[in-house]
PDB file of C-alpha atoms in Angstrom:
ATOM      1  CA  UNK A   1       0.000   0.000   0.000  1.00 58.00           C
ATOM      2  CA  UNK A   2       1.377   3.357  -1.038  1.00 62.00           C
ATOM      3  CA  UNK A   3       0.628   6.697   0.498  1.00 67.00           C
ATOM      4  CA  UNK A   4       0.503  10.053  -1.239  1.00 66.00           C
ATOM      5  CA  UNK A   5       2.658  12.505  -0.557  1.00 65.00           C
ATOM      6  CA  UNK A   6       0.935  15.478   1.382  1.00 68.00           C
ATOM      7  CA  UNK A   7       0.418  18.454  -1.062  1.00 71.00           C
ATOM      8  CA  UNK A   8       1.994  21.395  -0.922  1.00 80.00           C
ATOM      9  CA  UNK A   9      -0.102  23.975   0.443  1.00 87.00           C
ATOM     10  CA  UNK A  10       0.631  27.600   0.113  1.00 91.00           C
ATOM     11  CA  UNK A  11       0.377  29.607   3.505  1.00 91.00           C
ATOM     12  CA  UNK A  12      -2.765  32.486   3.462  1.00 89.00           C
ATOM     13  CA  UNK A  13      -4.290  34.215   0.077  1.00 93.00           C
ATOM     14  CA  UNK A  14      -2.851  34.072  -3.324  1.00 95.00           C
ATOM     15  CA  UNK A  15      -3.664  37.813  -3.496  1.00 96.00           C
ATOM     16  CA  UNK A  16      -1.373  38.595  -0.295  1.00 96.00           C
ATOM     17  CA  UNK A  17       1.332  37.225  -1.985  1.00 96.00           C
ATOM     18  CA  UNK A  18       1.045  38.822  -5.174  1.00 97.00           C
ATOM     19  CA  UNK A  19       1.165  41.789  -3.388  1.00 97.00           C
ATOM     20  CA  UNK A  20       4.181  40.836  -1.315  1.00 97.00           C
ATOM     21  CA  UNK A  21       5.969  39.923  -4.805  1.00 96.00           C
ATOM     22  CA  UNK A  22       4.911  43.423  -6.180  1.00 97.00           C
ATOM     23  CA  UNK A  23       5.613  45.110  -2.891  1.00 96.00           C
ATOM     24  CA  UNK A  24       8.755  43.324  -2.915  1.00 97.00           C
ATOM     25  CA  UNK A  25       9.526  44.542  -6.437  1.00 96.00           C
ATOM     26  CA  UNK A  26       9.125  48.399  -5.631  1.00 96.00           C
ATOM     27  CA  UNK A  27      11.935  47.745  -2.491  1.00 96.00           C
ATOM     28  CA  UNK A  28      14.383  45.947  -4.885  1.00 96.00           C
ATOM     29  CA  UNK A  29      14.611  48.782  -7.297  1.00 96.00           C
ATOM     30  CA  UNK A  30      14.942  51.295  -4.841  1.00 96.00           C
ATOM     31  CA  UNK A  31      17.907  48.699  -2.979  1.00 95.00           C
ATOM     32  CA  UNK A  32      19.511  48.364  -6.609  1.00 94.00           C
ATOM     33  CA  UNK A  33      19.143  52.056  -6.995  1.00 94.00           C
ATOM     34  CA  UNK A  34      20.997  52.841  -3.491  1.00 94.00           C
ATOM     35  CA  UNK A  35      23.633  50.442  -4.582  1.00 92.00           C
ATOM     36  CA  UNK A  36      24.526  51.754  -8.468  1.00 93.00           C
ATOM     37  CA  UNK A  37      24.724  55.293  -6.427  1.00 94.00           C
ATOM     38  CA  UNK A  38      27.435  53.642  -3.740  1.00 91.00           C
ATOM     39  CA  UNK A  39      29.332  52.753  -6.905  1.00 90.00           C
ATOM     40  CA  UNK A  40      28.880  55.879  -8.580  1.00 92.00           C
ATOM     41  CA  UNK A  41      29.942  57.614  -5.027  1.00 91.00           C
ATOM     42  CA  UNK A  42      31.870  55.515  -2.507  1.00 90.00           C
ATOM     43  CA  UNK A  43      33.356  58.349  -0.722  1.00 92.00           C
ATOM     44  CA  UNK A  44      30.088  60.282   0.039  1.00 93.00           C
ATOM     45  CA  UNK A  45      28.649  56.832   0.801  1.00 92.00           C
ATOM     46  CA  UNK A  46      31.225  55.703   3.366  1.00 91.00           C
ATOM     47  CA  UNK A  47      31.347  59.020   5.278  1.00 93.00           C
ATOM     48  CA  UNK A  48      27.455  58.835   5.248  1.00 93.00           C
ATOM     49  CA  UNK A  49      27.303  55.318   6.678  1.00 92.00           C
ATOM     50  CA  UNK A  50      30.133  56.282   9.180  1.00 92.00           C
ATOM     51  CA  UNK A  51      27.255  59.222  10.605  1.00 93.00           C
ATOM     52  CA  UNK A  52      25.288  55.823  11.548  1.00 94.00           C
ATOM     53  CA  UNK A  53      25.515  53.724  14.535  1.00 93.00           C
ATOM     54  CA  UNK A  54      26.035  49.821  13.876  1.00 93.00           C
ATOM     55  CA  UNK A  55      24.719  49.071  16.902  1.00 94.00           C
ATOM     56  CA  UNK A  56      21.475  50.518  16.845  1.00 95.00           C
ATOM     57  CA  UNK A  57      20.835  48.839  13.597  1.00 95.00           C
ATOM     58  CA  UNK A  58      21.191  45.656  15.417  1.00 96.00           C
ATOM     59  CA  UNK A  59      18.626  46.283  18.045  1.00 97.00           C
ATOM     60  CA  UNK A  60      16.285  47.313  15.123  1.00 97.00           C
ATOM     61  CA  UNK A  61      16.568  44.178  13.487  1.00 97.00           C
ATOM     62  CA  UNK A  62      16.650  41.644  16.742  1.00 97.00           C
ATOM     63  CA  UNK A  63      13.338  44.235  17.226  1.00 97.00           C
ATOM     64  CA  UNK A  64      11.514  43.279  13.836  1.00 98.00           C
ATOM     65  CA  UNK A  65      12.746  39.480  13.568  1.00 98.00           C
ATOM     66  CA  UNK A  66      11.467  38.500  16.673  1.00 98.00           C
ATOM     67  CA  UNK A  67       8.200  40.388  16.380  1.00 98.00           C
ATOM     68  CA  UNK A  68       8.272  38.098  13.623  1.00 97.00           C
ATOM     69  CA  UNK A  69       8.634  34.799  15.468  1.00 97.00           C
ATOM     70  CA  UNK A  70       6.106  35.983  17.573  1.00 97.00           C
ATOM     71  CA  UNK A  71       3.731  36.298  15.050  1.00 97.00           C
ATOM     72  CA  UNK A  72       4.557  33.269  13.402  1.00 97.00           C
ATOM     73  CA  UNK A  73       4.137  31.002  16.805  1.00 97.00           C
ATOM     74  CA  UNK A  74       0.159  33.248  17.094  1.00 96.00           C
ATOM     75  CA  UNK A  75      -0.228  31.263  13.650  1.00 95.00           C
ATOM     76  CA  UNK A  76       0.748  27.989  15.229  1.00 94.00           C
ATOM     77  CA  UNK A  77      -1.350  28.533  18.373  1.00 94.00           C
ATOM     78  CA  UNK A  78      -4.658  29.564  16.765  1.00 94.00           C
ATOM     79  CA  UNK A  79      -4.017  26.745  14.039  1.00 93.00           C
ATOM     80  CA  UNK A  80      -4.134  24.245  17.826  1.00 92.00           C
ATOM     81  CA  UNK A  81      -7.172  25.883  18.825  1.00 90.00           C
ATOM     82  CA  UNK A  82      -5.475  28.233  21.317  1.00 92.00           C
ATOM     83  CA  UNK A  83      -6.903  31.331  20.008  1.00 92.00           C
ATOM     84  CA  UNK A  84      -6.525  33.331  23.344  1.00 94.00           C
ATOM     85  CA  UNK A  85      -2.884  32.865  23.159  1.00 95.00           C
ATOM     86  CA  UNK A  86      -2.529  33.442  20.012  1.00 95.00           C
ATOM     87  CA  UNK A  87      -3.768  36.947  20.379  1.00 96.00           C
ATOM     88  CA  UNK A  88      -0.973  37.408  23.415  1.00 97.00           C
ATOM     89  CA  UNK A  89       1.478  36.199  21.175  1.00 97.00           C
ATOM     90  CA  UNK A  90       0.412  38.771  18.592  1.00 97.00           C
ATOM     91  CA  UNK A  91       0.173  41.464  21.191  1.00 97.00           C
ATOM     92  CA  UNK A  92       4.095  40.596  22.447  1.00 97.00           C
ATOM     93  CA  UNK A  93       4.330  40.921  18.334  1.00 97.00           C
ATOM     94  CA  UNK A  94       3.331  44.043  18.547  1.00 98.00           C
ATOM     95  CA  UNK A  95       4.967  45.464  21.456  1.00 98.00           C
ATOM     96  CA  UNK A  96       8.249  44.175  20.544  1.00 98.00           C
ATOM     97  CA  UNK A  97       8.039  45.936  17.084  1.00 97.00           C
ATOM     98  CA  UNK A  98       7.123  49.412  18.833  1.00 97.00           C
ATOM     99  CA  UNK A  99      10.694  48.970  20.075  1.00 97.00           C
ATOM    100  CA  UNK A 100      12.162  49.613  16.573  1.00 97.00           C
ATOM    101  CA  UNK A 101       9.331  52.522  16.333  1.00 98.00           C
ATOM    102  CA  UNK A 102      10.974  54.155  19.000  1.00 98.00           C
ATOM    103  CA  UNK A 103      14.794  53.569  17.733  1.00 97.00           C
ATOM    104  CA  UNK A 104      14.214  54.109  14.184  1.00 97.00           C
ATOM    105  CA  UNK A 105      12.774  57.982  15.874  1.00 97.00           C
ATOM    106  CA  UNK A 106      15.201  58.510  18.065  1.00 96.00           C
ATOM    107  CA  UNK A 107      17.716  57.978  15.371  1.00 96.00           C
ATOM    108  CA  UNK A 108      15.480  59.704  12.314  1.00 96.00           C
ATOM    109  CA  UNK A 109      15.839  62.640  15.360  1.00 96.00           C
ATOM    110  CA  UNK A 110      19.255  62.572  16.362  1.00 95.00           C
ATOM    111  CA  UNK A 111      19.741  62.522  12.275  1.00 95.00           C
ATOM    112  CA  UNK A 112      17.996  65.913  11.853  1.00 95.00           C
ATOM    113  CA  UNK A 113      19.302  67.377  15.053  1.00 95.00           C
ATOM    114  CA  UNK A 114      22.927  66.516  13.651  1.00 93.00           C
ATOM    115  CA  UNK A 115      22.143  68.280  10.060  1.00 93.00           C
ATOM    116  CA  UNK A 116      21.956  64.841   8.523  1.00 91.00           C
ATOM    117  CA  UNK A 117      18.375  65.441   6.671  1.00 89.00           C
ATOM    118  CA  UNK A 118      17.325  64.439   3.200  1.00 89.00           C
ATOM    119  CA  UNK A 119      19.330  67.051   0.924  1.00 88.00           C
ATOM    120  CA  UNK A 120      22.519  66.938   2.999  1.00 90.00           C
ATOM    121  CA  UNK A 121      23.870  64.247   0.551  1.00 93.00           C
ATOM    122  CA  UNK A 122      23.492  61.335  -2.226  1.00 93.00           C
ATOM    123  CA  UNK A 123      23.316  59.077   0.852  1.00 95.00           C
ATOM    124  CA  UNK A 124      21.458  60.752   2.734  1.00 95.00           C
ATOM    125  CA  UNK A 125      18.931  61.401   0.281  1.00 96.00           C
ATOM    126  CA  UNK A 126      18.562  57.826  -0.159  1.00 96.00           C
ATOM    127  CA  UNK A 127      19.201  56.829   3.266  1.00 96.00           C
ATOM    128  CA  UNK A 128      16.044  58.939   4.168  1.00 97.00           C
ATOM    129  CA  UNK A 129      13.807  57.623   1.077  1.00 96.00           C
ATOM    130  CA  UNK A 130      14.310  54.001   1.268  1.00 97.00           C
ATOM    131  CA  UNK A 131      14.546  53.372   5.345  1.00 97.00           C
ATOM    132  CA  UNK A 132      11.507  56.090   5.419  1.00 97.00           C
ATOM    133  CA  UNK A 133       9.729  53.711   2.849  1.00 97.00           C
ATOM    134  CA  UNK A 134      10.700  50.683   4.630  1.00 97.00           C
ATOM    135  CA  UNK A 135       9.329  52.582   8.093  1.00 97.00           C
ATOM    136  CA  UNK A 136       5.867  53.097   6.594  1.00 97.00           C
ATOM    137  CA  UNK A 137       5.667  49.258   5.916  1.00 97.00           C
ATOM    138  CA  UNK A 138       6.486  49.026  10.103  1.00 98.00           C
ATOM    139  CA  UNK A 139       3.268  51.118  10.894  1.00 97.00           C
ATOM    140  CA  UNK A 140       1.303  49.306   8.644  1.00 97.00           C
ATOM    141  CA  UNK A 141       2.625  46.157  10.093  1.00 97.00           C
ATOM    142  CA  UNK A 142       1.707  47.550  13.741  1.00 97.00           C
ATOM    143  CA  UNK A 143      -1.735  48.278  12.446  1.00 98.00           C
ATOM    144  CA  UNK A 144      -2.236  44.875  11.222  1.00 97.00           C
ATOM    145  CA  UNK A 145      -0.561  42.837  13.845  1.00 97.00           C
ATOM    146  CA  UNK A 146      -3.282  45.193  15.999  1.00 97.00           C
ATOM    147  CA  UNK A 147      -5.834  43.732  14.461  1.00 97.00           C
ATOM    148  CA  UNK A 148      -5.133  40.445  13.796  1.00 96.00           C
ATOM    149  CA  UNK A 149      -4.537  40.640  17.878  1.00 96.00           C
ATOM    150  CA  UNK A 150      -8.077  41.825  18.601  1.00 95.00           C
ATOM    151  CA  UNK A 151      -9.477  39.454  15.857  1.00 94.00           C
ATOM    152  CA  UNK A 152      -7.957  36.054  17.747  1.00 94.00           C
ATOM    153  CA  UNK A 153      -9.084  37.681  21.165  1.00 93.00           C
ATOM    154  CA  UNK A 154     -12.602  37.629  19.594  1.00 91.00           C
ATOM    155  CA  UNK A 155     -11.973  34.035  18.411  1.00 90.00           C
ATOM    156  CA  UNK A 156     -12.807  35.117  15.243  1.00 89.00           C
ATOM    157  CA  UNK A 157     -10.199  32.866  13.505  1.00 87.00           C
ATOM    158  CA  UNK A 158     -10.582  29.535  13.456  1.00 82.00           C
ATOM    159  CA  UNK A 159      -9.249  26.819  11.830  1.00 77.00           C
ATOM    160  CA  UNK A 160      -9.031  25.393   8.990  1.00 79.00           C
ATOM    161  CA  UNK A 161     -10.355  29.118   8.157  1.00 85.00           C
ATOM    162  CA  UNK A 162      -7.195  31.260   8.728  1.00 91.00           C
ATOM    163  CA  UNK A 163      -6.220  32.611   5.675  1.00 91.00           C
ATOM    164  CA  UNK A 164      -7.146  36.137   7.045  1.00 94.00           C
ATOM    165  CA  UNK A 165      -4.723  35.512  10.081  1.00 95.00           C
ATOM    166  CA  UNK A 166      -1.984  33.945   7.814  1.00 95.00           C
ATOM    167  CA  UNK A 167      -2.152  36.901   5.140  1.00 96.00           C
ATOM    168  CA  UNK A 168      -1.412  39.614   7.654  1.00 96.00           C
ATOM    169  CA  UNK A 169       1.003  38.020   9.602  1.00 97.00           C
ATOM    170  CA  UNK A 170       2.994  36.878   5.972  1.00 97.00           C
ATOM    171  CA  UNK A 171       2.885  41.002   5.154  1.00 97.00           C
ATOM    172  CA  UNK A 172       5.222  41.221   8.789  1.00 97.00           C
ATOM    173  CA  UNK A 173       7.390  38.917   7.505  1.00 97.00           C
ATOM    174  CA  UNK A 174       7.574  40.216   3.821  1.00 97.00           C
ATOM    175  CA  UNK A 175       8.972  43.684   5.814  1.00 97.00           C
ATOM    176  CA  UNK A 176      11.201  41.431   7.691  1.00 97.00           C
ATOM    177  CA  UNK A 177      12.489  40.108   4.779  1.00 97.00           C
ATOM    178  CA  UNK A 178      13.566  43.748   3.174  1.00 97.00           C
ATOM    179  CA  UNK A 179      14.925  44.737   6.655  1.00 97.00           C
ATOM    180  CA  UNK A 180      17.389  41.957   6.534  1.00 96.00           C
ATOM    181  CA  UNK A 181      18.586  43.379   2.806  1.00 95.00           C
ATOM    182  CA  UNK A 182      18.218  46.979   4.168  1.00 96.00           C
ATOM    183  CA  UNK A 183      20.093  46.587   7.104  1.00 95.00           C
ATOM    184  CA  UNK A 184      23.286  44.788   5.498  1.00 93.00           C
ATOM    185  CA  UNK A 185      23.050  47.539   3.016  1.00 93.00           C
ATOM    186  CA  UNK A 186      22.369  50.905   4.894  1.00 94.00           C
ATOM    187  CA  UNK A 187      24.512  49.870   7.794  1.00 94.00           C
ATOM    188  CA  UNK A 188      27.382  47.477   7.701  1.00 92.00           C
ATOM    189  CA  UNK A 189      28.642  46.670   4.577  1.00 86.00           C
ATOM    190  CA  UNK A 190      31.899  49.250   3.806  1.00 72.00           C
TER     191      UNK A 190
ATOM    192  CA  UNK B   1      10.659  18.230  15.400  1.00 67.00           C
ATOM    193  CA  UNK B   2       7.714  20.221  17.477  1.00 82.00           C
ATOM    194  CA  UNK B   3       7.049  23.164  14.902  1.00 86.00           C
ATOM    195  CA  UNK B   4       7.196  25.849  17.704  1.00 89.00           C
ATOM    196  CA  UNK B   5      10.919  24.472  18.682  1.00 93.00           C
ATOM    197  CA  UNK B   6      11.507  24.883  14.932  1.00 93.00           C
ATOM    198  CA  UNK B   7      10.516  28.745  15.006  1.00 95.00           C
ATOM    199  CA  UNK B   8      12.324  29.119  17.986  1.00 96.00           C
ATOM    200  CA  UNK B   9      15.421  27.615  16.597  1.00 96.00           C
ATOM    201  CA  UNK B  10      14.938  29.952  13.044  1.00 96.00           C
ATOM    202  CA  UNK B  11      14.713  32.974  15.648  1.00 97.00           C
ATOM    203  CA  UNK B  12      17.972  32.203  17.209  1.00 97.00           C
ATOM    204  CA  UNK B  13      19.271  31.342  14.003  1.00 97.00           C
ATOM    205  CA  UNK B  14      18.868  34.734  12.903  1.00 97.00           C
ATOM    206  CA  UNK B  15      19.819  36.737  15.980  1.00 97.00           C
ATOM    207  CA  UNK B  16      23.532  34.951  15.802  1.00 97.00           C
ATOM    208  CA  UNK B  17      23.374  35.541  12.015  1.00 96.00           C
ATOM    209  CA  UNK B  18      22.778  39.225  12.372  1.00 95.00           C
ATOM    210  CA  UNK B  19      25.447  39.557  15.060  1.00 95.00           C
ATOM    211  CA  UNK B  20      27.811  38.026  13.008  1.00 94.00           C
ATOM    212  CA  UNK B  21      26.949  40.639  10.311  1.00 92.00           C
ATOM    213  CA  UNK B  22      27.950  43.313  12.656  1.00 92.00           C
ATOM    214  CA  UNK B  23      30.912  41.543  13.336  1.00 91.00           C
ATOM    215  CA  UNK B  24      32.223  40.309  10.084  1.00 87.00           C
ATOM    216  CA  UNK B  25      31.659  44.095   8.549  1.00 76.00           C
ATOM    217  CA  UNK B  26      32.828  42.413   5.098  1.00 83.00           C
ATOM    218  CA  UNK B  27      30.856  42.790   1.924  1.00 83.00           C
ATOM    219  CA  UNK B  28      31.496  39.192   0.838  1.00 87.00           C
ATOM    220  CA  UNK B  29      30.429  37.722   4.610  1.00 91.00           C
ATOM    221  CA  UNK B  30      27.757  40.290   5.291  1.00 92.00           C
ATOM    222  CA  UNK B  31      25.726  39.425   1.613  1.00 91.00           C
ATOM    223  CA  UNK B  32      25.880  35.316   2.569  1.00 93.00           C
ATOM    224  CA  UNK B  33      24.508  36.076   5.958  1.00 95.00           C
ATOM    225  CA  UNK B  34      21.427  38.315   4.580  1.00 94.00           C
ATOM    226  CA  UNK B  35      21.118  35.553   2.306  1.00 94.00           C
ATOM    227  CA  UNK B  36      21.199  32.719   4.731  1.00 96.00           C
ATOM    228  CA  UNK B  37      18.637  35.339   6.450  1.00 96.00           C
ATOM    229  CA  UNK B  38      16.071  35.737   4.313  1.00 96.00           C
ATOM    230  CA  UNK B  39      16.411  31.937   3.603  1.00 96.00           C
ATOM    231  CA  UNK B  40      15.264  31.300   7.529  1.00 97.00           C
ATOM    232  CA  UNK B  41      12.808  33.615   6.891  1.00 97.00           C
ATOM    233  CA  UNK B  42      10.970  32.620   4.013  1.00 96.00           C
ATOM    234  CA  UNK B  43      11.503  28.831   4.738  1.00 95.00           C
ATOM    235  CA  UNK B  44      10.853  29.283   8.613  1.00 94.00           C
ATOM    236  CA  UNK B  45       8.908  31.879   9.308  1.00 95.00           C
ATOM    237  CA  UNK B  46       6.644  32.241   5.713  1.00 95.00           C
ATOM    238  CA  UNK B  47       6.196  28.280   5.509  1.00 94.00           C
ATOM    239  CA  UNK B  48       7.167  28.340   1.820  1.00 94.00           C
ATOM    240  CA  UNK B  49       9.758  25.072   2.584  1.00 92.00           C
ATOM    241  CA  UNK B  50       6.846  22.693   2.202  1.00 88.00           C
ATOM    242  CA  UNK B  51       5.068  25.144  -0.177  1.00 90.00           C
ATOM    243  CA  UNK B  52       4.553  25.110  -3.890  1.00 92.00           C
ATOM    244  CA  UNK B  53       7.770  25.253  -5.692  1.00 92.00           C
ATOM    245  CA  UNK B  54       7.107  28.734  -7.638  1.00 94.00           C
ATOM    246  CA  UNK B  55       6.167  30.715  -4.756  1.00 94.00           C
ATOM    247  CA  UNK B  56       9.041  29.267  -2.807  1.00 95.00           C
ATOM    248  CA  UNK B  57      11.693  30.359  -5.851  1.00 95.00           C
ATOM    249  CA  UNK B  58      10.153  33.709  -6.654  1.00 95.00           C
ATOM    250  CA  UNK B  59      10.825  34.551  -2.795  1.00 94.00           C
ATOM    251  CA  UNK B  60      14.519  33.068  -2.266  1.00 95.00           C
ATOM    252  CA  UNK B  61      15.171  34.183  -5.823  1.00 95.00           C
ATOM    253  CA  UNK B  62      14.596  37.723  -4.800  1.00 94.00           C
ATOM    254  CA  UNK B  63      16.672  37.709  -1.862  1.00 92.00           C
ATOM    255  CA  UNK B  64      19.188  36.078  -4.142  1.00 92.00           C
ATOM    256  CA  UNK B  65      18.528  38.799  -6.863  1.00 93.00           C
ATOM    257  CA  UNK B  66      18.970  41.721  -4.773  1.00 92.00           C
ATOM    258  CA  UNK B  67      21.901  40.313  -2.916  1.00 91.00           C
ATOM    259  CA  UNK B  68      23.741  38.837  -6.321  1.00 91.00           C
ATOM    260  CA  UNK B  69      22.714  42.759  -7.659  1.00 90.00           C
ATOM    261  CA  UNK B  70      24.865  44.444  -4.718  1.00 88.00           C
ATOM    262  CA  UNK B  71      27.477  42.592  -4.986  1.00 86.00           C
ATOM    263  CA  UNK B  72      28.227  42.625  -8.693  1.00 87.00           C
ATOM    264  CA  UNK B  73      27.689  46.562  -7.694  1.00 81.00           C
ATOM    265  CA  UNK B  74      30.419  46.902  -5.092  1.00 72.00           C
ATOM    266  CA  UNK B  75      32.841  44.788  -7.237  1.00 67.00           C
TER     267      UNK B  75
END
């Protein structure tokens, strides 16, 4: 007796991830873009990244990957049944992503207060467009995280009917997924 | 393995991987590491390692798009 192979099933709507691939499309110009300009300029470039701090960069992205564990282990609790703790999962999801809120404004701050705004150079000007870009994604991401939070609470998701839940939480990662790019980009590589 | 231990393990995965990005500082290193990266990520965290195929090469084949693109840039 033979068994059939499970099939493959693809994670939340077809229509969330044709956005992510078009979403992700917009980021990789703009990433190719601040990359031809690094080779056009590495001088400008290099003092510009120099202005930035390593460090903080770091805490942003331990900040946005593990919001995105979080999120990802709501999935797996609301997929059990556990719908309740999903939604504190998704809640630590969210709280742990207002910490790169609050870095990524203390440093968009300490940027301006230094001088360092959008016309001040090639880098900058970049530096400003694409993490700005990449920032509105965040508060997106907060506002659905938010809601997916309140949804679960409500027990509004359950399974097998989570596409809803899965959608959102995939957008999270999708903004993980440029961060990781961003960040080896914008702040370490020299 | 329990699927939660799995997420847990991609999450520490990633925190060493993006210390060791700070660390190395080297274009070469720092590239492989984003790309190991967004490997966990799409694998791990967007479930796309027992997904259909195409979805699961149009999103490592961006990383590896992106990532290939800067470094044929800083060459």
């Amino acid at each position: 007796m033979c068994t059939l192979p499970e099939p493959r099933r693809l994670p939340g709507d077809v229509a969330m991830w044709l956005f992510i691939l078009a979403e992700l499309t917009v980021f990789a110009i703009l990433i190719l873009a601040f990359a031809v300009t690094q080779r056009l300029q590495p001088e400008v470039f290099a003092l510009g990244r120099a202005q930035l701090d390593t460090s903080t960069g770091l805490a942003m992205t331990y900040s946005l990957l593990s919001a995105g564990a979080l999120a990802a282990l709501a999935v797996q609790q609301v997929r059990l049944g556990r719908a309740r703790r999903g939604s504190v999962l998704l809640l630590g999801a969210w709280l742990v992503a207002l910490v790169y809120v609050w870095i990524k404004l203390t440093e968009y701050r300490h940027l301006i207060d230094a001088g360092l705004g959008l016309e001040r150079s090639t880098f900058f000007t970049l530096y400003w467009i694409v993490t700005g870009f990449h920032f509105l994604h965040v508060l997106l991401g907060l506002v659905i995280l938010a809601w997916l939070g309140w949804r679960c609470w409500q027990r509004q998701y359950l399974a097998p009917r989570l596409s809803g839940l899965e959608s959102g939480v995939l957008y999270w990662h999708m903004v993980d997924l440029v961060w990781v790019v961003l960040f080896a980009l914008v702040y370490v590589i020299r | 393995m329990n699927s939660s231990v799995r997420l847990w393990l991609c999450w520490a995965g990633l925190m060493v991987l993006s210390l060791g990005t700070v660390w190395s500082g080297a274009a070469g290193v720092v590239v492989l590491l984003a790309m190991v990266k967004g490997w966990v990520i799409v694998d791990g965290f967007m479930e796309l390692r027992h997904g259909p195929w195409k979805w699961r090469v149009a999103m490592l084949g961006w990383g590896l798009v992106v990532l290939a693109g800067i470094v044929g840039l800083s060459a």
